[in-house]
Coordinates of C-alpha atoms and ligand atoms in Angstrom, one line a residue:
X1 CA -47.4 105.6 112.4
X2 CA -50.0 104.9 109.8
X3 CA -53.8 105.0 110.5
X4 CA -54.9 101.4 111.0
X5 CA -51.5 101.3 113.7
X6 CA -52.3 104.5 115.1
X7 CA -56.6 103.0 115.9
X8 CA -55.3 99.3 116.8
X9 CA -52.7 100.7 119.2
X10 CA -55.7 102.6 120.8
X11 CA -57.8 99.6 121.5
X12 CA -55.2 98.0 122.7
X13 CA -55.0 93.5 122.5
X14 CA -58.6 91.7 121.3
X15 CA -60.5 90.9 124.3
X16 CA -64.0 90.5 122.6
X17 CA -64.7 88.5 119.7
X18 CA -67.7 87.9 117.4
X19 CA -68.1 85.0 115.7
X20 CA -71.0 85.1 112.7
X21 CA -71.8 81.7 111.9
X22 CA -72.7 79.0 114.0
X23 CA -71.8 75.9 112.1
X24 CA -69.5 73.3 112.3
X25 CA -66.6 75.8 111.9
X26 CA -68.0 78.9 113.9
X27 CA -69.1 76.9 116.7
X28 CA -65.8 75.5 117.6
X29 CA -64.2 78.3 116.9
X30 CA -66.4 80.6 119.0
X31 CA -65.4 78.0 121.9
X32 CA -61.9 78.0 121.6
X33 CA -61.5 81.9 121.1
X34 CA -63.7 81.9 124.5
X35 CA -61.5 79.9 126.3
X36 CA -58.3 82.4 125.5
X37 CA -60.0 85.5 125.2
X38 CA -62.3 87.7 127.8
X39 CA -65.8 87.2 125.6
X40 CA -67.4 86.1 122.9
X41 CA -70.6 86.7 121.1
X42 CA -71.9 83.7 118.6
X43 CA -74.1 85.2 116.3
X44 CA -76.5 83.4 114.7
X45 CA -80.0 84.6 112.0
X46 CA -82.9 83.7 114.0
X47 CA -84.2 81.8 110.9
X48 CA -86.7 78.7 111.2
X49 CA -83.3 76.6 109.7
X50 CA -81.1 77.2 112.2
X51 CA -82.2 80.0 114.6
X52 CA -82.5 76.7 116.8
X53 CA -78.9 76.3 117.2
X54 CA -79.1 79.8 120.0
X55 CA -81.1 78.2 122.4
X56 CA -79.2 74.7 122.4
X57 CA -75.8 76.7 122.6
X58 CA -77.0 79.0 125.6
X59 CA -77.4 76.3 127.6
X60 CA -74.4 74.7 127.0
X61 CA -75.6 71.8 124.1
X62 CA -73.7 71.2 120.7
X63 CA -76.0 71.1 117.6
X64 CA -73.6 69.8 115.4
X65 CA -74.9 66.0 114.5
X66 CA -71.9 63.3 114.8
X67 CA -69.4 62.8 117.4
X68 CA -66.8 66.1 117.9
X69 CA -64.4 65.0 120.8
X70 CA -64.1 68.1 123.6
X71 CA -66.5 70.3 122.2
X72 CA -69.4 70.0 123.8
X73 CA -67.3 70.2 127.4
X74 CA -65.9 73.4 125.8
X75 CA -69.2 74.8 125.2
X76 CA -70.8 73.8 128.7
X77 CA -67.5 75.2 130.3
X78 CA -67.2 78.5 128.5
X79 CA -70.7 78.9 129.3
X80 CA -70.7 78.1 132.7
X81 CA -67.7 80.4 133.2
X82 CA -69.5 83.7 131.3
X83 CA -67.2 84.1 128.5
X84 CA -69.7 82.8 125.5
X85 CA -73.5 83.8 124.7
X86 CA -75.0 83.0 121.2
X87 CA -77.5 85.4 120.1
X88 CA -79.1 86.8 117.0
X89 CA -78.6 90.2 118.0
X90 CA -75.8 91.6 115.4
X91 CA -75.6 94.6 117.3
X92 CA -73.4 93.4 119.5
X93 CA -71.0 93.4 117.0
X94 CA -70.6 97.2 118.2
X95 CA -69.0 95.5 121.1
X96 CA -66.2 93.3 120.3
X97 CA -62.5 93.8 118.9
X98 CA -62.4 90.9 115.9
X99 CA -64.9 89.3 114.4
X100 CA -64.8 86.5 112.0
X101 CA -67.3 85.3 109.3
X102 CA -67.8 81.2 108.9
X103 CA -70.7 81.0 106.4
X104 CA -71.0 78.4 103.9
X105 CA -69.9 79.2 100.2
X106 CA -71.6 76.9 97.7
X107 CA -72.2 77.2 94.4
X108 CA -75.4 77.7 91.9
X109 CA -73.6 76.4 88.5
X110 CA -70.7 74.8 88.7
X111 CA -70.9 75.3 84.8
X112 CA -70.7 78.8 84.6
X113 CA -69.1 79.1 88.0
X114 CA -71.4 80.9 89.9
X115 CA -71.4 80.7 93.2
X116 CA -73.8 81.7 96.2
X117 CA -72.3 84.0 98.0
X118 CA -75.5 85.4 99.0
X119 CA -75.4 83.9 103.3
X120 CA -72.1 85.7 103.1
X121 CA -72.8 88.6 101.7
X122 CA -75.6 89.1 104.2
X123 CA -73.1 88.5 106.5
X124 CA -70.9 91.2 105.7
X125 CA -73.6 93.9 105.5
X126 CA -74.8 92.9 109.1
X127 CA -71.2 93.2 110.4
X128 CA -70.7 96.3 108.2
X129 CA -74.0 98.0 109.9
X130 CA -72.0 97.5 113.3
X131 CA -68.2 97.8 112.3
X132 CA -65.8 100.3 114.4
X133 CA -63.4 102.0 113.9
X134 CA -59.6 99.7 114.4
X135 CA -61.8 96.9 114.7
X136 CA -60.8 93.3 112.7
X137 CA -63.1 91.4 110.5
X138 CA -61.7 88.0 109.4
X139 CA -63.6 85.8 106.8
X140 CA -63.2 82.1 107.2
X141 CA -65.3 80.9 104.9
X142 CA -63.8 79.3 101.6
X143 CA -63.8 82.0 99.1
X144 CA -63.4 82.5 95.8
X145 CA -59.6 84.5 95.6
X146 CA -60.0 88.2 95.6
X147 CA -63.4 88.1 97.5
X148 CA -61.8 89.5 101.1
X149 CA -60.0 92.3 99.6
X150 CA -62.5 92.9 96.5
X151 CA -66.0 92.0 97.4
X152 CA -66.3 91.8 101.3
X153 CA -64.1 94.8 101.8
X154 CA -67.0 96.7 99.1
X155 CA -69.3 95.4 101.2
X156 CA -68.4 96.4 104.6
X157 CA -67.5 99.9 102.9
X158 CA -70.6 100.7 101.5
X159 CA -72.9 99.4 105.0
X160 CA -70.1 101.0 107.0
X161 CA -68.0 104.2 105.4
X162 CA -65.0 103.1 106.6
X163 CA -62.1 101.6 104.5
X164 CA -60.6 98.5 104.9
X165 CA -56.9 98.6 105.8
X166 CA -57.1 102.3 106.3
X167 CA -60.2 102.2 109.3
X168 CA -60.4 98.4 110.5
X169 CA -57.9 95.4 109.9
X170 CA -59.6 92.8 107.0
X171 CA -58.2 89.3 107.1
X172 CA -58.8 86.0 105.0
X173 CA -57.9 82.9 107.6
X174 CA -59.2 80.3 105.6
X175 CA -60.6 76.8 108.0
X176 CA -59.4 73.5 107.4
X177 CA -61.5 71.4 109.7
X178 CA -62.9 68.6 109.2
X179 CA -66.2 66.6 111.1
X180 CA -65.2 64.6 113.7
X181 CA -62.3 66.3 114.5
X182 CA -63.3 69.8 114.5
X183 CA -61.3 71.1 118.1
X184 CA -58.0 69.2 117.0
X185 CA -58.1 70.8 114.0
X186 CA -58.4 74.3 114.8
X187 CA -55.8 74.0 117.7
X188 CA -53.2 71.4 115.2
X189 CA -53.6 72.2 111.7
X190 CA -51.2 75.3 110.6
X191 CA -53.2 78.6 110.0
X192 CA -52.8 80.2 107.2
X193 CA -53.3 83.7 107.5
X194 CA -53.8 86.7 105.4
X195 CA -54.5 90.3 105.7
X196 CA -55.0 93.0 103.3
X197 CA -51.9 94.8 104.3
X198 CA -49.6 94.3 106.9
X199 CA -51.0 95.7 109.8
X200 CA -54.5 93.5 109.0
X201 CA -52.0 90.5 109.6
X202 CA -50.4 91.3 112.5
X203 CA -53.6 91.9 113.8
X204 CA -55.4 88.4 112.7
X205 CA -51.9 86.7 114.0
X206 CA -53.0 88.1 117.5
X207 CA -56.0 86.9 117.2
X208 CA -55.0 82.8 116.3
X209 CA -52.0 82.4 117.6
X210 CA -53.7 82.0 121.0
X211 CA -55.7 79.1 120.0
X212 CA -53.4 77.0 118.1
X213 CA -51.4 74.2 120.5
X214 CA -49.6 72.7 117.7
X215 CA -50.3 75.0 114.4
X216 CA -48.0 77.3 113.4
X217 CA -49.3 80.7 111.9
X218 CA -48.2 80.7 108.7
X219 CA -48.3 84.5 107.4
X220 CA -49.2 85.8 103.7
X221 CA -51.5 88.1 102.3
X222 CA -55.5 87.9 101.7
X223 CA -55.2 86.8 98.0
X224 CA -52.4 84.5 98.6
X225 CA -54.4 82.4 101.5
X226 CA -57.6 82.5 99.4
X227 CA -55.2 80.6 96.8
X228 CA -53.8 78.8 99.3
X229 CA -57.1 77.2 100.6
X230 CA -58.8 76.6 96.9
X231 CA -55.6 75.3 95.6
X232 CA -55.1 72.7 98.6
X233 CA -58.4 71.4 97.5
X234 CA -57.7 71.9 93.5
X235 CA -54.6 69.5 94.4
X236 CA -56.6 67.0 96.6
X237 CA -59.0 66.3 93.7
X238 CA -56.1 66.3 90.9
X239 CA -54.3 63.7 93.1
X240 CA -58.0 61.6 93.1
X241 CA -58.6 62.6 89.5
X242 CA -55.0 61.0 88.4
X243 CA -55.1 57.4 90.2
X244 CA -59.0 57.4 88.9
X245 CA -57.2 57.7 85.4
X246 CA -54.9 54.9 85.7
X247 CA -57.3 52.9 87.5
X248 CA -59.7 53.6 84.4
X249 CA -56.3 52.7 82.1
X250 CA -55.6 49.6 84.3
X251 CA -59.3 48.4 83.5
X252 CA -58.7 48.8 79.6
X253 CA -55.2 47.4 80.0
X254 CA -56.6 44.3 81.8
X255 CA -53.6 44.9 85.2
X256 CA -55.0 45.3 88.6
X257 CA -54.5 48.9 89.7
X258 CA -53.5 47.8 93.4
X259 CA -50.7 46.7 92.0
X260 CA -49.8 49.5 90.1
X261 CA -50.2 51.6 92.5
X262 CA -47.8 49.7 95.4
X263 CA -45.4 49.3 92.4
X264 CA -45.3 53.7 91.9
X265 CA -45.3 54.0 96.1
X266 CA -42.5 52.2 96.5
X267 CA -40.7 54.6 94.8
X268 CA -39.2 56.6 98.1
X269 CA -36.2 58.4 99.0
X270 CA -35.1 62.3 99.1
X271 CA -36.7 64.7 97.4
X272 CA -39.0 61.8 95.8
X273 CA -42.8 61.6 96.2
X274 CA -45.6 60.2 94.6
X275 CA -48.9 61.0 96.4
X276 CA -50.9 58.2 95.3
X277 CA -53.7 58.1 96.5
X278 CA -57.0 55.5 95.8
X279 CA -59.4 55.4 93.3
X280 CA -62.9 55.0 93.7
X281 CA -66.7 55.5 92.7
X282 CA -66.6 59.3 92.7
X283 CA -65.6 62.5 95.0
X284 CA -68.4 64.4 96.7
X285 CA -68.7 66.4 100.0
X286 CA -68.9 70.2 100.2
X287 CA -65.5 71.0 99.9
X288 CA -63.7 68.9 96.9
X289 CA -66.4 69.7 94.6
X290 CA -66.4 73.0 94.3
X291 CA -63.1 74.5 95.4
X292 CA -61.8 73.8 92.0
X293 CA -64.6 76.0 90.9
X294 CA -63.7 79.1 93.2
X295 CA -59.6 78.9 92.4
X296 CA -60.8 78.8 88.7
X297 CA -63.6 81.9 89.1
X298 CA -60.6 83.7 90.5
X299 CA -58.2 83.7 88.4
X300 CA -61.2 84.7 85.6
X301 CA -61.7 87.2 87.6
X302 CA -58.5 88.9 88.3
X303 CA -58.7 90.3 84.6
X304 CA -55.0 88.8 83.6
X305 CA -55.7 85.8 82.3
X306 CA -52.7 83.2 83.2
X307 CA -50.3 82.1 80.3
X308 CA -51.6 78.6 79.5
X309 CA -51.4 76.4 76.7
X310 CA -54.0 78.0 73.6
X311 CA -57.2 76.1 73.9
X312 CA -56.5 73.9 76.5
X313 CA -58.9 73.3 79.0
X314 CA -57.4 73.7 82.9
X315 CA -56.0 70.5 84.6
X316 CA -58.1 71.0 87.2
X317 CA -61.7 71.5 85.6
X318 CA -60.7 68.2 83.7
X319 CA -60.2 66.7 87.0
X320 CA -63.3 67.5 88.2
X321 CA -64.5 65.6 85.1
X322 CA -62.7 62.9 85.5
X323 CA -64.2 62.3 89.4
X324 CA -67.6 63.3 88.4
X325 CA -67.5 60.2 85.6
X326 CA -66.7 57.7 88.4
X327 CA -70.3 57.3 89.0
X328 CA -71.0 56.8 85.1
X329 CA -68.1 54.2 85.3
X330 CA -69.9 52.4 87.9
X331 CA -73.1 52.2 85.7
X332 CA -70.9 51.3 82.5
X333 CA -69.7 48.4 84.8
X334 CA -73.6 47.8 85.9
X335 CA -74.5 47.3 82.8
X336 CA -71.9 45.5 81.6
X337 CA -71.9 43.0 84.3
X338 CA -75.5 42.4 83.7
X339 CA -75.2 42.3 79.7
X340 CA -73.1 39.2 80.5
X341 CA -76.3 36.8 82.0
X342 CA -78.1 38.8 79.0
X343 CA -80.0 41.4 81.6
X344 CA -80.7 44.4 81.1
X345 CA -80.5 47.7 83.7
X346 CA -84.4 48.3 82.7
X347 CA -86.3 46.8 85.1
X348 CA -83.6 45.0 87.2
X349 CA -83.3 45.8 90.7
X350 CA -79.5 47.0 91.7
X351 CA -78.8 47.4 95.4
X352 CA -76.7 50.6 96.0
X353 CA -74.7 50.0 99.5
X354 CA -73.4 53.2 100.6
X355 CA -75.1 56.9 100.0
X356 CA -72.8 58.9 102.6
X357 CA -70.2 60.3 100.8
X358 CA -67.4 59.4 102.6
X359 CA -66.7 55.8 105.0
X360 CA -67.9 55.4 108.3
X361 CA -70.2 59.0 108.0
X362 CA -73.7 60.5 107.8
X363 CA -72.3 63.3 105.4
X364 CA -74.3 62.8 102.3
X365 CA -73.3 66.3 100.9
X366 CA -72.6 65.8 96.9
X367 CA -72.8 62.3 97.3
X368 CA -71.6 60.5 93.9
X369 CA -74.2 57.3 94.7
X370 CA -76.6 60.0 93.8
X371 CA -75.6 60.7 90.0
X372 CA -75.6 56.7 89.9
X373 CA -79.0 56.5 91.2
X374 CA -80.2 59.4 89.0
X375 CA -78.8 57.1 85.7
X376 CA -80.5 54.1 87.1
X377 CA -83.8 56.1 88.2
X378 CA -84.2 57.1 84.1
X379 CA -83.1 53.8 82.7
X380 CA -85.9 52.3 84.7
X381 CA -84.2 50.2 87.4
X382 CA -85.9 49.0 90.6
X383 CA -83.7 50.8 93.1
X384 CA -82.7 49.9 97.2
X385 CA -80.2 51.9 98.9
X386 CA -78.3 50.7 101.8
X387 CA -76.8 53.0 104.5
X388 CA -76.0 52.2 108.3
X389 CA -75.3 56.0 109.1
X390 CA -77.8 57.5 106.7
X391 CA -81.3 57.4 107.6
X392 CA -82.6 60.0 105.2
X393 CA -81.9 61.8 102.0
X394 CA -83.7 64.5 100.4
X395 CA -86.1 62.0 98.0
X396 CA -84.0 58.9 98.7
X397 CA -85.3 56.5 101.1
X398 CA -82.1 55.0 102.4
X399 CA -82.9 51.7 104.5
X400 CA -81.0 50.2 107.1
X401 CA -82.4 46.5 106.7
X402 CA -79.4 44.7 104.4
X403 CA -82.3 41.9 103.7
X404 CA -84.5 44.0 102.6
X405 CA -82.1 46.2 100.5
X406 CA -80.4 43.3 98.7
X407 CA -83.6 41.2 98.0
X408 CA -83.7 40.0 94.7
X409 CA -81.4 42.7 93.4
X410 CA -79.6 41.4 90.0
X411 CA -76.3 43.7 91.2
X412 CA -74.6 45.3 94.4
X413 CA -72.5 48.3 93.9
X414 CA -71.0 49.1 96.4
X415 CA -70.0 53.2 97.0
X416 CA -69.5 54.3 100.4
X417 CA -65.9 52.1 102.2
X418 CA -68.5 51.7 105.5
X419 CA -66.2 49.3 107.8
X420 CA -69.6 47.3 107.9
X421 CA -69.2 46.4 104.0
X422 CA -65.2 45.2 104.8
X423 CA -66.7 41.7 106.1
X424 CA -69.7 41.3 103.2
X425 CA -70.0 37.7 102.9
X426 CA -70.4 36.3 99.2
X427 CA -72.8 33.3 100.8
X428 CA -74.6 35.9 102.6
X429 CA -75.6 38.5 100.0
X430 CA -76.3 35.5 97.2
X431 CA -78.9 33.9 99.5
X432 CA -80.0 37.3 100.5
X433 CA -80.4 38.5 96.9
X434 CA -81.7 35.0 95.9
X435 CA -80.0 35.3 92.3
X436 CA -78.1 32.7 91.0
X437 CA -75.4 34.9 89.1
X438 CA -75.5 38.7 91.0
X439 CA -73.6 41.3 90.0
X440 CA -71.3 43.2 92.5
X441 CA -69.5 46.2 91.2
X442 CA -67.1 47.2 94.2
X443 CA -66.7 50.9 93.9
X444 CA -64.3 51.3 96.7
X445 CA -62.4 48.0 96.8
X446 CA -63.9 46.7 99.9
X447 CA -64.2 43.1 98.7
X448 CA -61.9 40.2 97.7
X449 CA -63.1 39.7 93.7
X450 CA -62.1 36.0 94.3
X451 CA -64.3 35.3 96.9
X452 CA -67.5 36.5 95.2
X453 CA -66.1 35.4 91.8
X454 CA -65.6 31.5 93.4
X455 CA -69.4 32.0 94.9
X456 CA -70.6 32.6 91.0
X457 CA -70.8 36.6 91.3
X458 CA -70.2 38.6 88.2
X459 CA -67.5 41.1 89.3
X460 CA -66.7 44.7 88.4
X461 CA -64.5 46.4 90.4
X462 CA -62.6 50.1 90.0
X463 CA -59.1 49.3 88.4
X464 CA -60.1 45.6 88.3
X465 CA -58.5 45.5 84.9
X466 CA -57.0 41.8 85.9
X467 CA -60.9 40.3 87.1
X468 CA -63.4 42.6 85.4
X469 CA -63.7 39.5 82.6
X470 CA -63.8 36.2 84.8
X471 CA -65.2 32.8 83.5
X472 CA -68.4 32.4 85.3
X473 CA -68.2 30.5 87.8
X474 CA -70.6 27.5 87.8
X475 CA -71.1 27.2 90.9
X476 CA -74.9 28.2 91.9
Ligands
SAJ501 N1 -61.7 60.1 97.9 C1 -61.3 59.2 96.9 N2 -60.0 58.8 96.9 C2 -59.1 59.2 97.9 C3 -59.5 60.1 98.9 C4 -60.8 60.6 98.8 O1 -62.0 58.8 96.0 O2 -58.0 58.8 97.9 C5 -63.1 60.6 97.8 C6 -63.8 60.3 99.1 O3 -64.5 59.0 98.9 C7 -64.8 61.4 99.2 C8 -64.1 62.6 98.5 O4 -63.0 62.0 97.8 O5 -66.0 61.1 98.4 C9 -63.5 63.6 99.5 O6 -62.8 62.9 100.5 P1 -61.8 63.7 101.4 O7 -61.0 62.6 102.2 O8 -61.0 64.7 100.7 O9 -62.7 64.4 102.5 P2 -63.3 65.9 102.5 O10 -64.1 66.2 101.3 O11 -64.0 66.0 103.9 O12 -62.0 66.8 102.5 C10 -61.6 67.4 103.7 C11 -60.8 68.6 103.2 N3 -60.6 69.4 104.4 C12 -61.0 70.8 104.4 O13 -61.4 71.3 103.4 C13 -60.8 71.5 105.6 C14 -59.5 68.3 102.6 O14 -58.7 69.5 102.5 C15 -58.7 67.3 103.4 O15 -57.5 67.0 102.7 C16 -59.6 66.1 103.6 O16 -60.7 66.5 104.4 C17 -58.8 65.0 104.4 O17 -57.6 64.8 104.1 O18 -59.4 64.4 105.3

């Protein structure tokens, strides 16, 4: 029996667990490996950002913002029953069986695809300074491929002296959850799951399979489920990226992309699909937008460098293009809307409705409203910015008073699909804006172009090829 078998078969099954992380993928996942194992530890830096998350979790209170079904009543009850403590004391890490790693992954430069792995890498070293012997470490953060066997298995060598895959099991089990639905995920969504060698596996496979009610385990090694996870993402955005093409084709070709795109659905039957999915005003959030960027560092990175077609740039970075233009789209169309009463962007007030990044949310992380209100900010437009889940942004004062927002703007654009902006009445937002001809660009087809069209609106809308270059309408 090798090594690894010989120390795991000593400590017998995981009883105690250590989670490192408590965010919005540790915290759930501390609960739910509390519930079907003996203990946990959450372990959490003390820092002024988020050392504040300890306190609410030891007495049984979720920190996360938004609504996460069952969690909370997870917490309270694993609490209640002894089985969870959060603390900032890594040295309890001496204690436990497993521990997994859920710190966030962004990057610096998406240009030169660097990203900060520094909260992980402190991460690592703090586990490393308390690693044992046939212990397993799991990372679940997103990582760029080859970090779990390359970099985190340097790091937990050099702050421990013991070898991965020889000493202690090392795993890559990548999350896939997403808010609002943070419990259903872990327990639903298949795990992948990857060691470093085939005993690191088996042992991460005993550690998840408790907690999943519907997921499967599906079983690979570390490189292939740090591909796995980037490239699920890389595909997500290329399937955005190809029906933001067509819509921008559809515009030029004067066709309305809805119909396009029902016309290419309907195309069903074995073996046959054709994920279309919607085009819009731009792709942000914290995943999309930069696990292209990890999936493309790795492959750099792995020293052989794919055959690919000589100069060609990657599908996938030129996806990422394509989604980031979608806010420049909704300027071109701005501007164009507003070069057709003979305004100007400069000193025009435009209304942006929407700054969360995705309908129905607070999440403002890598919102594309913002590269639009960046454009408009240094063309020297009067600015308002609508939000009914967003109170604040960084430098952007988001209001929630529609009357305010839209008074006397010369264009709407709309970006965020908020259910509120399904029912905006053309009557309404004219008097409101007190223009006779407004402009409403509709970034995420949440309005009826005839309506506003009929009401005397200038209309721009994504794929809008068909309506994009009405007749006025008179009507004031
Ligand atoms: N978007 C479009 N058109 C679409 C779908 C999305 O423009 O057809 C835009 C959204 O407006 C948003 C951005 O893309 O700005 C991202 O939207 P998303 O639905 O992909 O939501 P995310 O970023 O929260 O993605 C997460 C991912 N989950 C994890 O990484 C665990 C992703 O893998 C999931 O596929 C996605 O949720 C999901 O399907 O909900």
């Amino acid at each position: 029996m090798n090594k690894l078998r010989e120390l795991l078969r000593k400590i017998g099954p995981i009883r105690k667990i250590g989670v490192v992380g408590m965010g919005y993928v540790g915290i759930p996942s501390a609960a739910l490996f509390a519930e079907n194992f003996d203990f946990v530890w959450g372990l959490q830096r003390g820092s002024r950002s988020s050392g504040y998350k300890i306190e609410m979790l030891n007495r049984g209170l979720c920190p996360l913002k938004g609504e996460e079904p069952g969690l909370e009543e997870l917490i309270q009850k694993v609490r209640t029953e002894g089985k969870f403590e959060c603390t900032s004391d890594f040295s309890k890490i001496k204690e436990v069986d497993a521990v997994t790693l859920a710190i966030q992954t962004p990057f610096k430069d998406s240009v030169k695809l660097e990203p900060d792995f520094s909260a992980l890498e402190q991460g690592l070293r703090q586990v490393g300074k308390y690693l044992q012997k046939g212990m397993l470490v799991v990372l679940e953060s997103t990582v760029t491929p080859g970090t779990t066997g390359g970099m985190a298995a340097g790091i937990l060598r050099e702050a421990s002296g013991l070898e991965a895959g020889r000493d202690f099991a090392l795993a890559h089990a990548p999350e896939r959850v997403m808010v609002g639905r943070l419990i259903r995920n872990i327990q639903e969504h298949d795990r992948i799951v990857g060691g470093i060698n085939k005993e690191s596996t088996e042992r991460a496979i005993e550690l998840y399979s408790p907690v999943l009610t519907k997921g499967e385990i599906i079983a690979m090694d570390a490189t292939a489920a740090e591909m796995t996870k980037t490239g699920e993402n890389t595909l997500r955005d290329l399937q955005i990226a190809a029906v933001n093409e067509l819509a921008l084709y559809c515009e030029a070709m004067e066709v309305n992309i809805y119909d396009v795109r029902t016309g290419i659905d309907s195309l069903r039957g074995d073996g046959i699909t054709r994920a279309v999915l919607y085009p819009g005003a731009g792709v942000g959030g914290h995943c999309l937008t930069k696990d292209t960027y990890h999936l493309e560092r790795g492959v750099r990175l792995a020293g052989t460098m794919p055959d690919y077609p000589p100069d060609a740039e990657s599908l996938y970075t030129l996806a990422r293009k394509i989604n980031d233009f979608m806010p420049v789209h909704m300027y071109n169309l701005t501007s164009e809307g507003l070069s057709r009463l003979g305004k100007r962007i400069e000193h025009s007030k435009i209304a942006i409705l929407g700054w969360a990044f995705i309908n129905n949310s607070d999440d403002t992380r890598n919102t594309p409203a913002e590269r639009y209100y960046k454009m408009l900010k240094k063309e020297g437009a009067l600015i308002s910015v609508h939000d009914p889940y967003v109170a604040k942004s960084n430098s952007v004062r988001i209001s929630q008073d529609m009357n305010e927002c839209l008074k006397g703007a010369a264009a709407v654009a709309i970006f965020t699909g908020h259910r509120q902006y399904l029912g905006l009445k053309p009557g309404m937002i004219k008097k409101l804006t007190g223009v006779q001809h407004p402009v409403i660009v509709d970034g995420r087809n949440v309005i009826d172009p005839d309506d506003f069209i009929g009401k005397g609106f200038i209309y721009k809308g994504i794929g809008r090829g068909d309506k994009n270059s009405h007749d006025i309408s008179a009507r004031a």
